[in-house]
């Protein structure tokens, strides 16, 4: 097979048919060609600065020039975080902006959906470690569990409300998605707003629950009201629910961005990947909560 | 088909900026490759420090005791109990052991295979690039902060992590306030994210970007291997992240995940850690298994024997590999049924591995064999890997493991499969694919020297370790009884040969750029027997890989007729 000197374009996926020739620019008419991008490197630069900022704040870098001063560490951490967030947004912006030049939107949408599914598989495994920890300790240590006290009741109406709120938000999210498919933009917007409010409500419930537990002496960090077994339970309880809460918060940011793009008129009835991704992520967060609820409150 | 919409203005960069902004899988593959070469030398140098300590008779326990009794100065060593050595105290030795392992595993062997997969897999399936090119670039860049965090941690207060690459608590919970261990954990996080993103990218690429006609039953074995390994990486790596996060939180936030005194469980940490780290050994070997099938077939002028056997064997290693992790921790006090289960399951892995070994032998059987350097490395790999594998079988037996655990037998075993296996595979793949990747040949005559020095070096380094271990030499201890002097001398000598051959290779790698450009697509002249898309385009391929979509291979890799 010969390679005639066709002017190069940065290549990208998805050849069409065997023997199919490129156009005079070296582009396959059926593929989408991504331009070079500095964003991945810049995001990494931000990410590199942050841990060094933290280490510097801890005062562990004496003799490292300015890094020896914790104040500089604070500056480094904040600058790194700003670069990270800013460049991540730049990256997203580049992706959103280059979308219309895609020549094979269907294939690209399908690939992005694979991405979300695989990413969520990885996330599920991270939660799997939390569940694994919980069930192993539950099996080997009879004392593993929440403390029992006269004025301490683990689980209760508040958690039930929170679960109900999160489950209903999954339904409203799905309604919004369907509305989008039927191009009922106003209904979609309304339902996304309801979903976000319900999500915030869930976080509020959990925050209140945490506060209540801590007030009654069930501390996340060290042995508290009863014997030491509850300390490991506290660690896994607060980490598990905290990690889940973090995911709810990320999901809220995604939903908010979808709402903003919906407001800007970005989505079409057949092409609204960001909305699909956000809704899948939201369902995932929901499912994990159900598992977590059963694990921590029912089994625990 | 509508006419394509006009392309918006695309900025093109030149020089260094061309590399910093690249999203091309071939350039990214080369960045991975050079990162790996550099880190391999760094990790090899760390190993040198370890060998220097263990080589010097002055470092043996008896010599130290004699000096103490005589009231003379302690004998010369790199690391000394009293901190008098060139590199200070024994703590530094522990740092060296930890960082040698971390650099070799996270920055040399795992990304080494990703380097080749990045370059070759899209070519093999006839794609123009990976599915997510920018994320691919992000994956390689993330390795840099990871490596910087780990290596600069030598210079922070308290020094680098010194609890081994396994970071078992409670050892890894010591020295709270010194950030070395924490920087190590963050380094693992970065490497882990890089690994997960690469895995997702490979999976989507292989699932959806295959050229028309490149069906699953025609997929080259290297692509199959990358596919299975990506599944392992995607599923296992988050669990590693969870394990090291527990250490990070116990150290810094006062939780008690792994603190036994307050209800935590250090043994459970080991379970979670090895749930990742046993499958991780397949991340470090399976892609090479796939690649070596091509090399055996190419230089025997035959098709690979038993295509489906190979695919199924790779798949079953992937699956069973998730269910054997606790063979690393027989001595922690598991129930007998668990010990028996993990022993039998570990032995079962030998079956698919055996299928692969015999298929490679059958591939060579009756072939027209050309002993190029790549083929030599492939044959060398087969012999050393089988030895290492048998060591693994021995260690999988619970009864024997109780006496060999944490001895040099274990060190000899896993180096035999990681250096005799993975590193030999990486060299074979480099000699095979470097002409495609760079457009220049590596020297075959220098290559022969590189191979023989390394082959003898590896045997000489790691075989005596088995003997030291059987006689009772403990791992991770910087001093030893004089009885082990002979075997340790052999090991150090072997190390020198191996490192020398790596240096010769490094020089030849740089020198290769001065050799004439390859003008043909298929310098090994193999594509008429074993058709593979990467040999159907120029060396190196143009930015867009193929001028036209490559035709479906005429020769069926399964050996079937069309
Ligand atoms: Cu293992």
XYZ file of N, CA, C and O and ligand atoms in Angstrom, chain B residues 274 277-279 281-282 324-325 327-328, ligand 1:
41
model
N -4.192 -6.347 47.446
C -3.862 -7.425 46.501
C -4.996 -7.717 45.553
O -4.786 -8.341 44.512
N -3.499 -5.723 43.143
C -2.114 -5.939 42.747
C -1.848 -7.320 42.208
O -0.867 -7.512 41.510
N -2.705 -8.310 42.512
C -2.489 -9.533 41.749
C -2.909 -9.360 40.296
O -2.105 -9.629 39.415
N -4.143 -8.879 40.009
C -4.454 -8.595 38.600
C -3.417 -7.682 37.943
O -3.164 -7.781 36.747
N -0.309 -7.859 38.078
C 0.793 -8.593 37.456
C 0.399 -9.015 36.045
O 1.267 -9.153 35.188
N -0.904 -9.174 35.792
C -1.317 -9.483 34.413
C -1.300 -8.232 33.552
O -1.076 -8.318 32.353
N -7.629 -14.816 42.962
C -6.504 -15.561 43.559
C -5.638 -14.698 44.462
O -4.583 -15.137 44.907
N -6.073 -13.440 44.745
C -5.145 -12.464 45.308
C -4.489 -12.883 46.621
O -3.353 -12.518 46.889
N -3.020 -15.322 47.682
C -1.810 -16.147 47.755
C -0.594 -15.309 48.154
O 0.468 -15.858 48.379
N -0.764 -13.981 48.204
C 0.336 -13.130 48.663
C 0.355 -13.023 50.183
O 1.261 -12.417 50.747
Cu -0.337 -12.756 42.812
